[in-house]
Amino acid sequence: MNFLTVLKMILGDSVPLPVPLPVKPDSAAKKPAANPKSTPKTTSKSTPRQAAPAGNWRNGIGKKCTPPDSITVYSPKNSPLKLDSAHIKASGGEGIIYTPPINNADILVKIYRNDASRNREKMHELKKRIYAMSALTEVKKQPCFAWPRMPVFDAQRHMIGFAMNNFNGTSFLSLMGGSRDFQRRFPQWDRLTLAQIALDFIRKLNFLAKHGVLVNDFNPQNFLVDDTGKVSFIDCDSFQISDAGGCHITKTFFPSHIAPELLKDKSALTQPRGIHQLEFGAAIIVFQVLMCGLHPYNYYDPSRQSACGTPDENLLHGRCPLGIGAGCRFPSGNWYNLWSWLTGDIKGAFIATFRDGHGNPAARTTLEAWEKHLINLCTVIKYNPERRTLMPMQPKSSDYIGNRTFPDFKKTSGF
Amino acid sequence: MNNINNNRYANLDVNNPAPRCPVILLLDTSGSMCNDMDELNAALRQFLRETAADEAASRSVELEVITFDNSAEVAMPFTAIADVDPEPDPLVSGGITAMGAALQLATEHLRERRKLYKTNGISSYKPWVILMTDGGPNDDWESAAQEMRERGERGDLQYIGVEIGNDVDHETMVRILPENQQPVKLKDKCFKQFFRWVTASISSVSSSAVSDQDNICFGDPTDWADL
Ligand SMILES: Nc1ncnc2c1ncn2[C@@H]1O[C@H](COP(=O)(O)OP(=O)(O)OP(=O)(O)O)[C@@H](O)[C@H]1O
Ligand SMILES: [Mg+2]
């Protein structure tokens, strides 16, 4: 049986994933190797494309890293698949993403880097997480998450990666280059599209949360959007998974998109994260999507320049530019105009999260509230075309009324 | 006279929310470089094209090119990489090596650029300075080199000194560059490999959070660096 057949069986869910053996890392290492049909050929000649994990050369210019020219991996049923450097699609910090040479299968294979896979304990944890993820059938069924579909093994039967769906689309980063850049890239899209993307993002995040899955790493590059505006999530092996057996945590985070209490006390990262931490990271993404990439802690006060840190520093210390009307402290540019045309409840939800919620996690806007506010925002924009533009020439005036006569309009504060 | 951009777009786009990464190329265009100019020019065009095509880098990188021969000249003032003409007129070589004057210009322009970011509330990554030479300064360089060397030693600057060929005044280069970022010899004519590495490294930097940039490790330099 070849790799694809095994994969198809698994993708079709006609074969359950092998049940993980409840073994300790050590005994797992000592298990006798299965008999693969061939041993992987690896050479040490290097053709790396991207950044390698930390560790710098004497002159600070980089590190010699030597991913193998080719590697043979095995399906759970031992069918081999040879991957070589020509199949590399991308390489992240933890793993290398391959487009396997299989026709008509829109899948990718993630293989953890050698240094990770050599670390038995880490791999054991990873394996438990991957299997726990596979058991979450409701989530696995959703087409929008790059969920592990099948573990893959090395010749010694150690799990070294997994297969997942390949997603097309571009990362959220491409929505975040300012309005001029956005309009150049997406001439058909406007603020309504962005509000719809944010809504889809929140709904999917909430779906995961309802299934005990929390996103830990709010790097905008971990979220993709296709040309119809549908959002998908990648890098799913960094999610926190809860199941009957407990909580599979990860320490991963993106420093400019993490709740301040975790940044202040890194030891908190060894504990399971909670919903309020998710709410904080999610709100940063929603803010950046609606604001063409501005970071919500990009605080700037011209009269106190030396006190205006970077967004990362301001996030840590709670220096937030958001406020009502003239109370805003945005950097130079069109930012205040862009902000002012959002609805009052959206602005309130951001202020609750980033000002009040900075030191008080319980004050952060919930995912349910975000969903409600974003639905409302979409409706309001639809019936008020002046709110669609990402280049408003002036701020919304305080006596602006707009069209409120659309179906199912509910009066919300501050509209 | 080297001039690869007419400065039409050299102003700062305050509606771009990305943190900026100022990059200065300090390129030796003295007479002795004549046999390397074709490769250098081709590599430069590749660098402009590939950096502009990289999503994260295209928003963050602001590039200035300073050439030095009989004098130091700004061939292109700080310009967002997305706005740079990817097919500039080739640089030409001739004359001696006014490296000290070039270091002086770079120091001043970096200072000004950082101030411009600051007064507009724009955050930035640490600057990159790439100094490429096949010789050594014929002018005064000690005081001109000091500020950037110290910045590099404080970890405030990514400073890369590239030595081309066998006639480099290595001892002086060692003194110009920060102690922790010593000059590296370019493998024969490997300009393209070097600039590809620069693009990839700056891409990693500009897709990281500003507070995390020091945790990034750049790719394998061995296909251009003679180590
Ligand atoms: N399912 C997928 N569909 C499309 N592209 C993907 C998919 N998974 C990964 N990629 C691409 O590969 C890159 C790296 O993937 P991933 O984030 O999973 O790796 P990583 O090693 O965990 O990286 P990091 O340490 O940065 O999280 C992504 O940024 C994306 O470009
Ligand atoms: Mg990851």
mmCIF file of C-alpha atoms in Angstrom, chain A residues 63-263:
data_model
loop_
_atom_site.group_PDB
_atom_site.id
_atom_site.type_symbol
_atom_site.label_atom_id
_atom_site.label_comp_id
_atom_site.label_asym_id
_atom_site.label_seq_id
_atom_site.Cartn_x
_atom_site.Cartn_y
_atom_site.Cartn_z
ATOM 1 C CA LYS A 63 24.428 29.751 11.766
ATOM 2 C CA LYS A 64 25.444 26.889 9.635
ATOM 3 C CA CYS A 65 22.456 24.628 9.382
ATOM 4 C CA THR A 66 22.280 21.451 7.454
ATOM 5 C CA PRO A 67 18.872 20.041 6.694
ATOM 6 C CA PRO A 68 19.252 16.819 4.772
ATOM 7 C CA ASP A 69 19.021 16.923 1.001
ATOM 8 C CA SER A 70 16.418 14.229 1.202
ATOM 9 C CA ILE A 71 14.516 12.357 3.812
ATOM 10 C CA THR A 72 12.267 9.300 3.645
ATOM 11 C CA VAL A 73 9.255 9.301 5.893
ATOM 12 C CA TYR A 74 6.722 6.571 6.588
ATOM 13 C CA SER A 75 2.974 6.476 6.982
ATOM 14 C CA PRO A 76 1.410 4.691 9.981
ATOM 15 C CA LYS A 77 1.216 1.628 7.745
ATOM 16 C CA ASN A 78 4.871 1.915 6.843
ATOM 17 C CA SER A 79 4.558 3.142 3.265
ATOM 18 C CA PRO A 80 7.601 5.219 2.431
ATOM 19 C CA LEU A 81 7.605 8.683 0.923
ATOM 20 C CA LYS A 82 10.775 10.396 -0.178
ATOM 21 C CA LEU A 83 10.935 14.145 0.343
ATOM 22 C CA ASP A 84 13.797 16.227 -0.913
ATOM 23 C CA SER A 85 14.800 19.854 -0.819
ATOM 24 C CA ALA A 86 12.988 20.546 -4.093
ATOM 25 C CA HIS A 87 9.746 19.814 -2.257
ATOM 26 C CA ILE A 88 10.330 22.391 0.465
ATOM 27 C CA LYS A 89 7.498 24.912 0.470
ATOM 28 C CA ALA A 90 8.490 26.885 3.526
ATOM 29 C CA SER A 91 10.498 26.525 6.644
ATOM 30 C CA GLY A 92 9.394 27.781 10.008
ATOM 31 C CA GLY A 93 11.148 27.892 13.322
ATOM 32 C CA GLU A 94 10.138 24.402 14.288
ATOM 33 C CA GLY A 95 9.671 22.484 11.139
ATOM 34 C CA ILE A 96 10.056 22.261 7.409
ATOM 35 C CA ILE A 97 6.924 22.222 5.298
ATOM 36 C CA TYR A 98 7.059 19.969 2.233
ATOM 37 C CA THR A 99 4.734 19.716 -0.727
ATOM 38 C CA PRO A 100 4.936 15.956 -1.171
ATOM 39 C CA PRO A 101 5.316 14.609 -4.691
ATOM 40 C CA ILE A 102 1.843 13.091 -4.796
ATOM 41 C CA ASN A 103 -0.559 13.993 -7.574
ATOM 42 C CA ASN A 104 -4.059 15.197 -6.783
ATOM 43 C CA ALA A 105 -3.487 15.405 -3.079
ATOM 44 C CA ASP A 106 -3.648 18.930 -1.795
ATOM 45 C CA ILE A 107 -1.645 18.195 1.297
ATOM 46 C CA LEU A 108 1.524 19.317 2.970
ATOM 47 C CA VAL A 109 3.827 17.423 5.254
ATOM 48 C CA LYS A 110 5.440 19.128 8.205
ATOM 49 C CA ILE A 111 8.661 17.540 9.409
ATOM 50 C CA TYR A 112 10.106 18.800 12.651
ATOM 51 C CA ARG A 113 13.657 19.986 12.519
ATOM 52 C CA ASN A 114 16.335 17.597 13.538
ATOM 53 C CA ASP A 115 17.168 19.377 16.745
ATOM 54 C CA ALA A 116 13.526 19.111 17.814
ATOM 55 C CA SER A 117 13.134 15.508 16.816
ATOM 56 C CA ARG A 118 16.324 14.544 18.571
ATOM 57 C CA ASN A 119 14.823 15.851 21.773
ATOM 58 C CA ARG A 120 12.918 12.781 22.871
ATOM 59 C CA GLU A 121 10.920 14.374 25.600
ATOM 60 C CA LYS A 122 9.750 17.198 23.426
ATOM 61 C CA MET A 123 8.796 14.800 20.664
ATOM 62 C CA HIS A 124 6.920 12.644 23.109
ATOM 63 C CA GLU A 125 4.841 15.639 24.168
ATOM 64 C CA LEU A 126 4.325 16.661 20.586
ATOM 65 C CA LYS A 127 3.171 13.187 19.744
ATOM 66 C CA LYS A 128 0.657 13.181 22.564
ATOM 67 C CA ARG A 129 -0.642 16.512 21.334
ATOM 68 C CA ILE A 130 -0.914 15.399 17.716
ATOM 69 C CA TYR A 131 -2.845 12.293 18.754
ATOM 70 C CA ALA A 132 -5.067 14.315 21.064
ATOM 71 C CA MET A 133 -5.778 16.611 18.140
ATOM 72 C CA SER A 134 -6.623 13.679 15.915
ATOM 73 C CA ALA A 135 -9.179 12.519 18.439
ATOM 74 C CA LEU A 136 -11.083 15.814 18.214
ATOM 75 C CA THR A 137 -13.225 14.643 15.329
ATOM 76 C CA GLU A 138 -15.565 17.634 15.282
ATOM 77 C CA VAL A 139 -12.677 20.022 14.787
ATOM 78 C CA LYS A 140 -10.861 17.739 12.399
ATOM 79 C CA LYS A 141 -13.917 17.718 10.124
ATOM 80 C CA GLN A 142 -13.740 21.458 9.591
ATOM 81 C CA PRO A 143 -12.040 22.366 6.357
ATOM 82 C CA CYS A 144 -10.572 25.601 7.729
ATOM 83 C CA PHE A 145 -7.949 24.287 10.148
ATOM 84 C CA ALA A 146 -4.614 22.771 9.098
ATOM 85 C CA TRP A 147 -5.315 19.928 11.482
ATOM 86 C CA PRO A 148 -2.950 16.960 11.543
ATOM 87 C CA ARG A 149 -4.488 14.328 9.277
ATOM 88 C CA MET A 150 -1.906 11.617 9.729
ATOM 89 C CA PRO A 151 1.302 11.303 11.722
ATOM 90 C CA VAL A 152 4.453 10.434 9.799
ATOM 91 C CA PHE A 153 7.408 8.490 11.117
ATOM 92 C CA ASP A 154 11.082 7.963 10.530
ATOM 93 C CA ALA A 155 12.640 4.588 9.835
ATOM 94 C CA GLN A 156 12.859 3.905 13.556
ATOM 95 C CA ARG A 157 9.113 4.474 13.924
ATOM 96 C CA HIS A 158 9.506 7.730 15.802
ATOM 97 C CA MET A 159 6.924 10.307 14.902
ATOM 98 C CA ILE A 160 8.707 13.190 13.176
ATOM 99 C CA GLY A 161 5.844 15.150 11.690
ATOM 100 C CA PHE A 162 2.384 14.971 10.169
ATOM 101 C CA ALA A 163 0.364 15.499 7.011
ATOM 102 C CA MET A 164 -2.203 18.307 6.816
ATOM 103 C CA ASN A 165 -4.388 20.088 4.290
ATOM 104 C CA ASN A 166 -2.752 22.680 2.124
ATOM 105 C CA PHE A 167 -4.448 26.051 2.112
ATOM 106 C CA ASN A 168 -4.332 28.637 -0.569
ATOM 107 C CA GLY A 169 -4.568 32.254 0.210
ATOM 108 C CA THR A 170 -2.458 34.934 1.662
ATOM 109 C CA SER A 171 -1.616 35.554 5.291
ATOM 110 C CA PHE A 172 -3.261 38.264 7.374
ATOM 111 C CA LEU A 173 0.006 40.146 7.055
ATOM 112 C CA SER A 174 -1.025 41.168 3.567
ATOM 113 C CA LEU A 175 -4.087 42.949 4.999
ATOM 114 C CA MET A 176 -1.857 44.901 7.331
ATOM 115 C CA GLY A 177 0.325 47.141 5.189
ATOM 116 C CA GLY A 178 -1.757 50.310 5.447
ATOM 117 C CA SER A 179 -4.672 51.387 3.278
ATOM 118 C CA ARG A 180 -2.691 52.305 0.171
ATOM 119 C CA ASP A 181 -0.988 48.912 0.131
ATOM 120 C CA PHE A 182 -4.289 47.161 0.843
ATOM 121 C CA GLN A 183 -6.079 48.846 -2.043
ATOM 122 C CA ARG A 184 -3.250 48.021 -4.398
ATOM 123 C CA ARG A 185 -3.369 44.349 -3.422
ATOM 124 C CA PHE A 186 -7.121 43.969 -3.078
ATOM 125 C CA PRO A 187 -8.755 46.548 -5.334
ATOM 126 C CA GLN A 188 -12.186 44.916 -4.943
ATOM 127 C CA TRP A 189 -12.138 44.903 -1.161
ATOM 128 C CA ASP A 190 -12.939 47.598 1.379
ATOM 129 C CA ARG A 191 -13.693 47.946 5.058
ATOM 130 C CA LEU A 192 -16.779 45.779 4.799
ATOM 131 C CA THR A 193 -14.639 42.904 3.536
ATOM 132 C CA LEU A 194 -12.239 43.467 6.416
ATOM 133 C CA ALA A 195 -15.098 43.416 8.929
ATOM 134 C CA GLN A 196 -16.343 40.162 7.385
ATOM 135 C CA ILE A 197 -12.875 38.632 7.577
ATOM 136 C CA ALA A 198 -12.601 39.657 11.231
ATOM 137 C CA LEU A 199 -16.005 38.112 11.897
ATOM 138 C CA ASP A 200 -15.074 34.843 10.225
ATOM 139 C CA PHE A 201 -11.843 34.803 12.242
ATOM 140 C CA ILE A 202 -13.677 35.330 15.544
ATOM 141 C CA ARG A 203 -16.270 32.673 14.751
ATOM 142 C CA LYS A 204 -13.609 30.097 13.981
ATOM 143 C CA LEU A 205 -11.621 31.016 17.063
ATOM 144 C CA ASN A 206 -14.758 30.642 19.126
ATOM 145 C CA PHE A 207 -15.562 27.293 17.538
ATOM 146 C CA LEU A 208 -12.127 26.058 18.584
ATOM 147 C CA ALA A 209 -12.497 27.482 22.092
ATOM 148 C CA LYS A 210 -15.836 25.686 22.465
ATOM 149 C CA HIS A 211 -13.964 22.469 21.733
ATOM 150 C CA GLY A 212 -11.290 23.147 24.307
ATOM 151 C CA VAL A 213 -8.755 24.406 21.773
ATOM 152 C CA LEU A 214 -7.019 27.738 22.362
ATOM 153 C CA VAL A 215 -4.836 29.521 19.824
ATOM 154 C CA ASN A 216 -1.569 30.514 21.500
ATOM 155 C CA ASP A 217 0.399 32.153 18.742
ATOM 156 C CA PHE A 218 -1.262 35.224 17.236
ATOM 157 C CA ASN A 219 1.423 35.810 14.646
ATOM 158 C CA PRO A 220 -0.617 37.289 11.763
ATOM 159 C CA GLN A 221 1.164 34.858 9.457
ATOM 160 C CA ASN A 222 -0.677 31.974 11.112
ATOM 161 C CA PHE A 223 -4.003 33.058 9.608
ATOM 162 C CA LEU A 224 -4.733 32.882 5.923
ATOM 163 C CA VAL A 225 -7.502 34.434 3.886
ATOM 164 C CA ASP A 226 -8.487 33.225 0.422
ATOM 165 C CA ASP A 227 -9.823 35.323 -2.417
ATOM 166 C CA THR A 228 -13.400 34.819 -1.279
ATOM 167 C CA GLY A 229 -12.517 36.185 2.171
ATOM 168 C CA LYS A 230 -12.646 32.811 3.954
ATOM 169 C CA VAL A 231 -10.208 32.461 6.828
ATOM 170 C CA SER A 232 -8.113 29.388 7.619
ATOM 171 C CA PHE A 233 -5.767 28.671 10.500
ATOM 172 C CA ILE A 234 -2.332 27.107 10.109
ATOM 173 C CA ASP A 235 0.412 26.215 12.595
ATOM 174 C CA CYS A 236 -2.245 24.256 14.523
ATOM 175 C CA ASP A 237 0.346 22.187 16.357
ATOM 176 C CA SER A 238 1.001 25.239 18.515
ATOM 177 C CA PHE A 239 -2.581 25.271 19.837
ATOM 178 C CA GLN A 240 -3.453 24.390 23.408
ATOM 179 C CA ILE A 241 -5.591 21.237 23.425
ATOM 180 C CA SER A 242 -7.755 20.111 26.339
ATOM 181 C CA ASP A 243 -9.242 16.670 26.490
ATOM 182 C CA ALA A 244 -10.315 14.144 29.082
ATOM 183 C CA GLY A 245 -6.670 13.342 29.719
ATOM 184 C CA GLY A 246 -5.822 16.926 30.664
ATOM 185 C CA CYS A 247 -4.361 19.923 28.935
ATOM 186 C CA HIS A 248 -1.642 19.874 26.300
ATOM 187 C CA ILE A 249 0.028 23.236 26.629
ATOM 188 C CA THR A 250 2.525 24.998 24.380
ATOM 189 C CA LYS A 251 4.717 27.903 25.346
ATOM 190 C CA THR A 252 4.580 29.478 21.906
ATOM 191 C CA PHE A 253 3.632 33.133 21.627
ATOM 192 C CA PHE A 254 4.173 36.129 19.390
ATOM 193 C CA PRO A 255 5.689 38.911 21.510
ATOM 194 C CA SER A 256 3.640 41.768 20.082
ATOM 195 C CA HIS A 257 0.377 39.796 20.303
ATOM 196 C CA ILE A 258 0.220 38.339 23.782
ATOM 197 C CA ALA A 259 -1.581 39.248 26.989
ATOM 198 C CA PRO A 260 0.674 41.397 29.210
ATOM 199 C CA GLU A 261 0.379 39.141 32.258
ATOM 200 C CA LEU A 262 2.101 36.377 30.268
ATOM 201 C CA LEU A 263 4.785 38.727 29.056
#
